[in-house]
Coordinates of C-alpha atoms in Angstrom, one line a residue:
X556 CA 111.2 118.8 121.4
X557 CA 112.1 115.9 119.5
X558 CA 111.9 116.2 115.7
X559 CA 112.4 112.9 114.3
X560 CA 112.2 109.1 114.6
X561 CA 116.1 108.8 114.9
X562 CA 116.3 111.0 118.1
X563 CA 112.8 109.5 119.3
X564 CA 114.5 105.9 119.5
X565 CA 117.3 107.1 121.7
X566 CA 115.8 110.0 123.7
X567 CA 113.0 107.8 125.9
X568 CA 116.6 106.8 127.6
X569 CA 117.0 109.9 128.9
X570 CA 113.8 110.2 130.0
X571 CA 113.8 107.1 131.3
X572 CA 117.6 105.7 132.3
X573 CA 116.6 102.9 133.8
X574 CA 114.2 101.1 131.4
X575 CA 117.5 100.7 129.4
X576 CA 119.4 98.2 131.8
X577 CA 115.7 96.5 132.4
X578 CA 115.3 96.3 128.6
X579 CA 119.1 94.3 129.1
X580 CA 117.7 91.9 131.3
X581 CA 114.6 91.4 130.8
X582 CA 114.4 91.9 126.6
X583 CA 117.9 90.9 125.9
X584 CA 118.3 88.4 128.9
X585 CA 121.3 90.0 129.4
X586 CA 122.6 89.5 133.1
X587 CA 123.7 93.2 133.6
X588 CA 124.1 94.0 136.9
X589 CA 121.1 96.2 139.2
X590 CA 122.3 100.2 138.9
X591 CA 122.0 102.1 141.9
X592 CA 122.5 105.3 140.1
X593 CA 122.2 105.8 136.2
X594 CA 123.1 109.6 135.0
X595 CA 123.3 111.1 131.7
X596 CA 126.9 112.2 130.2
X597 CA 128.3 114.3 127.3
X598 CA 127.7 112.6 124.3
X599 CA 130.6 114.6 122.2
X600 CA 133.6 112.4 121.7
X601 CA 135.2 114.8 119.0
X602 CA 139.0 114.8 119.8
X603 CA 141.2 118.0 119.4
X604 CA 141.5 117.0 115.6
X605 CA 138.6 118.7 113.3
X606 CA 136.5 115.4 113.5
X607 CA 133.1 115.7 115.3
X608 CA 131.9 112.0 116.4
X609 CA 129.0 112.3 118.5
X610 CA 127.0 108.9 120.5
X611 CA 122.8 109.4 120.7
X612 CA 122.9 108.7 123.8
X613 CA 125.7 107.8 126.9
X614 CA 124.4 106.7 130.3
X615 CA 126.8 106.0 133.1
X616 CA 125.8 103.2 135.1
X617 CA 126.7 103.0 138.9
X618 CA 126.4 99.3 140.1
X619 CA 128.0 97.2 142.8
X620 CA 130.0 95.4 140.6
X621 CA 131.9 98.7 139.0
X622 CA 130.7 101.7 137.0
X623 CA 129.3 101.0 133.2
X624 CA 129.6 103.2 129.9
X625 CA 125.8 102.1 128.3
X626 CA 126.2 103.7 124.8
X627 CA 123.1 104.2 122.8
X628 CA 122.8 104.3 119.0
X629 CA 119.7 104.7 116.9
X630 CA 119.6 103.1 113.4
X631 CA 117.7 103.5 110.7
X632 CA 119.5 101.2 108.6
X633 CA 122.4 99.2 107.7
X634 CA 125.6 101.8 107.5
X635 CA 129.3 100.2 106.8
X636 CA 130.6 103.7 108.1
X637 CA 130.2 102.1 111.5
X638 CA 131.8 99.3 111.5
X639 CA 135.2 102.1 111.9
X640 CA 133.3 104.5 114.6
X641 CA 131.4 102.1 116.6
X642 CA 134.9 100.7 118.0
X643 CA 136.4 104.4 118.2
X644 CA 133.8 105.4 120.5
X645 CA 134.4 102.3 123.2
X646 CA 137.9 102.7 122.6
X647 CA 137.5 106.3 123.0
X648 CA 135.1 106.3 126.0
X649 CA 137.2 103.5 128.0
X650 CA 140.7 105.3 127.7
X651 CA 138.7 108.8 128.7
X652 CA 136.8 107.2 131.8
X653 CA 138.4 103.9 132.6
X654 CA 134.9 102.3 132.5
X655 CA 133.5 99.7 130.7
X656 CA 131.3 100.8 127.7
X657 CA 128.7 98.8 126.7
X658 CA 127.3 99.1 123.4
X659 CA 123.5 99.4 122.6
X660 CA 121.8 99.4 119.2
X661 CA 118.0 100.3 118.5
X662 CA 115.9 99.7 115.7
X663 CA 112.6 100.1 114.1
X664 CA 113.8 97.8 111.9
X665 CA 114.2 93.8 111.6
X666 CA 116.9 94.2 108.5
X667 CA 119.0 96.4 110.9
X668 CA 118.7 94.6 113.9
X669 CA 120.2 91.7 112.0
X670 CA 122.9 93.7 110.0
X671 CA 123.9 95.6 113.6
X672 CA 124.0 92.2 116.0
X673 CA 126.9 90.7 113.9
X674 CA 130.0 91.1 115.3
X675 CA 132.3 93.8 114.2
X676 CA 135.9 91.8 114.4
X677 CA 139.3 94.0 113.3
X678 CA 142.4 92.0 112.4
X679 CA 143.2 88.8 110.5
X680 CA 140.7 85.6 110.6
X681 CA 141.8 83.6 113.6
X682 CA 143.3 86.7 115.4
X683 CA 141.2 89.2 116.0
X684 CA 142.9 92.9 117.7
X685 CA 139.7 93.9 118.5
X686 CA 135.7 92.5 118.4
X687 CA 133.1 94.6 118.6
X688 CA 129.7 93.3 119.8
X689 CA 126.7 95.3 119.8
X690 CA 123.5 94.6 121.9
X691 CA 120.0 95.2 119.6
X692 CA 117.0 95.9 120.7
X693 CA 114.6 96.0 117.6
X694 CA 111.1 94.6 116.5
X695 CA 112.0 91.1 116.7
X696 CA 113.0 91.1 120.8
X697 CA 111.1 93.7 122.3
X698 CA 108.0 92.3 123.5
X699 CA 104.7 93.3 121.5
X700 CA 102.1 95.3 124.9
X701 CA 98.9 94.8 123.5
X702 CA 97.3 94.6 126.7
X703 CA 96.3 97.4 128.7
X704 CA 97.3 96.2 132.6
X705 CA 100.9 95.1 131.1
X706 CA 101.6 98.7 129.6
X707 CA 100.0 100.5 133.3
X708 CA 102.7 98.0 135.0
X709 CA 105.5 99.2 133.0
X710 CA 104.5 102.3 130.6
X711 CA 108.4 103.0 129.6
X712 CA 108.4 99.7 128.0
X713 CA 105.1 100.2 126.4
X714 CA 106.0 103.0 125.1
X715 CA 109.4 101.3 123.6
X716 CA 106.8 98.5 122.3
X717 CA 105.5 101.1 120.6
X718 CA 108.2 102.4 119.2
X719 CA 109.5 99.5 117.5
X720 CA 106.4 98.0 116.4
X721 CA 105.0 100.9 115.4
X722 CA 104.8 99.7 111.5
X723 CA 103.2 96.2 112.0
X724 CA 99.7 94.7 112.1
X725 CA 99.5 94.8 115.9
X726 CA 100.0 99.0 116.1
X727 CA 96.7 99.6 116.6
X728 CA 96.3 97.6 119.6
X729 CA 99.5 98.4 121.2
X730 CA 99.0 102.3 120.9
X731 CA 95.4 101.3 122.4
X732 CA 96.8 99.9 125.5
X733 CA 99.4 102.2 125.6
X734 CA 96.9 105.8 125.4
X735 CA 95.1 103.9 128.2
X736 CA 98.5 103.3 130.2
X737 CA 99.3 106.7 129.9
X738 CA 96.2 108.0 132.0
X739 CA 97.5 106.2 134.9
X740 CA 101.2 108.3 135.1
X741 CA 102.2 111.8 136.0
X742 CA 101.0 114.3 133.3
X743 CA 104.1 115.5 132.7
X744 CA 106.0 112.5 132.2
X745 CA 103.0 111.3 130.1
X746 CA 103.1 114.2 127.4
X747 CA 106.7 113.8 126.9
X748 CA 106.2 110.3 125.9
X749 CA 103.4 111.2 123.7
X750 CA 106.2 113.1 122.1
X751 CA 108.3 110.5 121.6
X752 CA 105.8 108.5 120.0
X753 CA 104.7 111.4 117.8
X754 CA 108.4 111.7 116.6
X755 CA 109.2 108.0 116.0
X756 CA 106.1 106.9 114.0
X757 CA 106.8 106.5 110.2
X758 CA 103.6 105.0 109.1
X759 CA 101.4 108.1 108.3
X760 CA 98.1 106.4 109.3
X761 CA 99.9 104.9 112.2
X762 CA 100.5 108.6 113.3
X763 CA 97.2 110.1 112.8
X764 CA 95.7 106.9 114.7
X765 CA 98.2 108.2 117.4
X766 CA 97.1 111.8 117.5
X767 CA 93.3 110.9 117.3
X768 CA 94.1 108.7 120.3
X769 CA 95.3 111.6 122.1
X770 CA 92.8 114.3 121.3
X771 CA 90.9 112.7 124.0
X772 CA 94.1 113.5 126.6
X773 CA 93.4 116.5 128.3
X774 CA 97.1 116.7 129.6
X775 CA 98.7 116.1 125.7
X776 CA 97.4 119.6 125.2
X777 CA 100.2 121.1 127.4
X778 CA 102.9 119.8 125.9
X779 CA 104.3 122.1 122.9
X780 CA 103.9 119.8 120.1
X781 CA 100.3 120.3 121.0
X782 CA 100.4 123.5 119.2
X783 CA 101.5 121.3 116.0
X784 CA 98.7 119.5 116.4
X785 CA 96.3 122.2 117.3
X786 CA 97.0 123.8 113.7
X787 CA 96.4 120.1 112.1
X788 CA 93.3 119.9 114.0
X789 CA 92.1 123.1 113.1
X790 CA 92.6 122.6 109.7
X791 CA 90.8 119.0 110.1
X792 CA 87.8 120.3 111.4
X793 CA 89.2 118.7 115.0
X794 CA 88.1 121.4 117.5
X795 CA 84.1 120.8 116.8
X796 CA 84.6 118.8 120.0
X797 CA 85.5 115.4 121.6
X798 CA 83.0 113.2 120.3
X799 CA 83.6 114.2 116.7
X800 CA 87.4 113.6 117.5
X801 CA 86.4 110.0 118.8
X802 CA 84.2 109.1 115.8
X803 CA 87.2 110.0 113.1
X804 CA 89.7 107.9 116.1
X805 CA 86.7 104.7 115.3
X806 CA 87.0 105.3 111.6
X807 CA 90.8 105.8 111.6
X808 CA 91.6 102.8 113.3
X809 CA 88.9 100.5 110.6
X810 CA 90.3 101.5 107.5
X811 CA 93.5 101.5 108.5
X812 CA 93.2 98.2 109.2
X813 CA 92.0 97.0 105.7
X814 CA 88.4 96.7 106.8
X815 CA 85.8 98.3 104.7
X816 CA 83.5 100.8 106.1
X817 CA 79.5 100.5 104.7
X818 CA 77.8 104.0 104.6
X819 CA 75.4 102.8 107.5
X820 CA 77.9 102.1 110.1
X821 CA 80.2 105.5 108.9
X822 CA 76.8 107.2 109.2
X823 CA 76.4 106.3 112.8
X824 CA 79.5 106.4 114.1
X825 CA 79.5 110.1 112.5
X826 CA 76.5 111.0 114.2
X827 CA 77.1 109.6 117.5
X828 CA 77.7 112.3 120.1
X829 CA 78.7 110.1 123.6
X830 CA 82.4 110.2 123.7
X831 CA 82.0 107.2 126.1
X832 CA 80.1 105.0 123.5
X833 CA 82.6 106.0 120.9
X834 CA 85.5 105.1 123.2
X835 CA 84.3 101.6 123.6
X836 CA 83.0 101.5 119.7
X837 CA 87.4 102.5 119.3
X838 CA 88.3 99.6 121.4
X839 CA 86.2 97.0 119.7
X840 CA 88.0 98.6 116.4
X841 CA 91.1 97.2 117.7
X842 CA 90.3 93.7 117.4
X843 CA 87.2 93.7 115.0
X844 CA 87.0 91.4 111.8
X845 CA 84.1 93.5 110.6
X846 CA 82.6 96.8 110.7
X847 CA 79.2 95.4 111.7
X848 CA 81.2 94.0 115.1
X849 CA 81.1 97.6 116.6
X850 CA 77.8 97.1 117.5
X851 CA 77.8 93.6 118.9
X852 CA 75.0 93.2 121.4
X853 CA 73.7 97.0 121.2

């Protein structure tokens, strides 16, 4: 399973190949040409020499106009160290497979999406052996899904929405739309995206808004970080059943958006026990300016 942001940001590649070449051209605008076949490689590049270099992520990328090395990198923040190994795995990958490697940078993070989209240029100023320039994908490009019937059309980009844009105001909202995407894919590919966005959220409240919205997937409970969960849940006071689940998701999603919580509406939210009123209470949550606005025309 994956265990931590880092390998979150990378790993939905795998799962998903080809929502990297459509987050080229449709995020990046990047005019990359339509794969016919995308398959995952060996991402070791350590030579015979004791020095282990290892890419997150390498995808090789059949297309009609030749064969493409995408290499994936997850960053947390700005690192000089890679201003020396990001050329030494293209160099590396191109003189191994004669294909052109691509290089792709991802990032929760608008700092390091800055730092890692200037170009990395080796030699002397006006002759440059070698330039180096890495494509981002990052909070500031990646489109913001708030809206349910955009994430059901393409959940794999949802789910990257998600991912970077996990620590800003709109979170709430997109992990809305995106729990309600999720119902409307296979079960299995589902839960292993409910992984990922497990494993990339930083934002403690941003997490726990996550796993409240999930309580309510039947299908989350099969995957094995359920069991994680379970334990939290149990300690929580989570398995006294769905509703109760849904009423903590309603308060979760208020006070994590700054909005203060009177005893009246905590008390009836609490003691509501119809999961579908609390559902639509957790909705209204998303977007409301004031507790009182759960209510609105009841």
């Amino acid at each position: 399973m994956v265990g931590s942001p880092h390998a979150a940001l990378h790993r939905i590649f795998q799962k998903d190949p080809a929502l990297l070449t459509r987050a080229l051209q449709r995020v990046l605008h990047v005019p990359f040409p339509e794969p016919r076949e995308i398959a995952a490689m060996n991402v070791d590049l350590t030579e015979i020499e004791p020095v282990e270099r290892r890419v997150d992520t390498l995808l090789r990328a059949e297309t009609d106009e030749g064969t493409y090395l995408l290499v994936v990198e997850s960053q947390g923040k700005a690192d000089d160290r890679k201003r020396g190994s990001w050329p030494y795995y293209l160099s590396y990958l191109y003189e191994k497979y004669r294909c052109e490697p691509v290089l792709i940078v991802i990032t929760q993070s608008s700092a390091t999406a800055r730092w890692a989209s200037r170009p990395i240029r080796l030699g002397f100023p006006g002759w440059h052996s070698l330039t180096v320039r890495p494509l981002v994908l990052g909070p500031d490009n990646v489109p913001v899904i708030t809206d349910e019937r955009q994430a059901e059309r393409d959940v794999p980009l949802a789910v990257l929405s998600a991912m970077t844009h996990g620590r800003g105001p709109q979170a709430p909202a997109i992990l809305e739309s995106l729990a309600s995407a999720l119902r409307t894919i296979d079960p299995d590919s589902a839960a292993v995206f409910v992984q990922f966005i497990d494993s990339c959220l930083t934002d403690p409240q941003a997490k726990q808004m996550w796993r409240d919205l999930m309580t309510a997937i039947q299908y989350f409970w099969r995957h094995p970080l359920a069991e994680q969960v379970r334990e939290e849940g149990r300690e929580q006071g989570m398995e006294q059943g769905r509703a109760e689940a849904k009423a903590e998701m309603v308060l979760h999603i208020l006070e994590w958006r700054g909005i203060s919580v009177p005893d009246a509406v905590r008390e009836r939210v609490e003691t509501c026990t119809d999961p579908d009123q609390l559902e639509a209470w957790a909705q209204r949550a998303v977007h409301a300016t004031d507790a009182a606005e759960l209510f609105a025309g009841e």
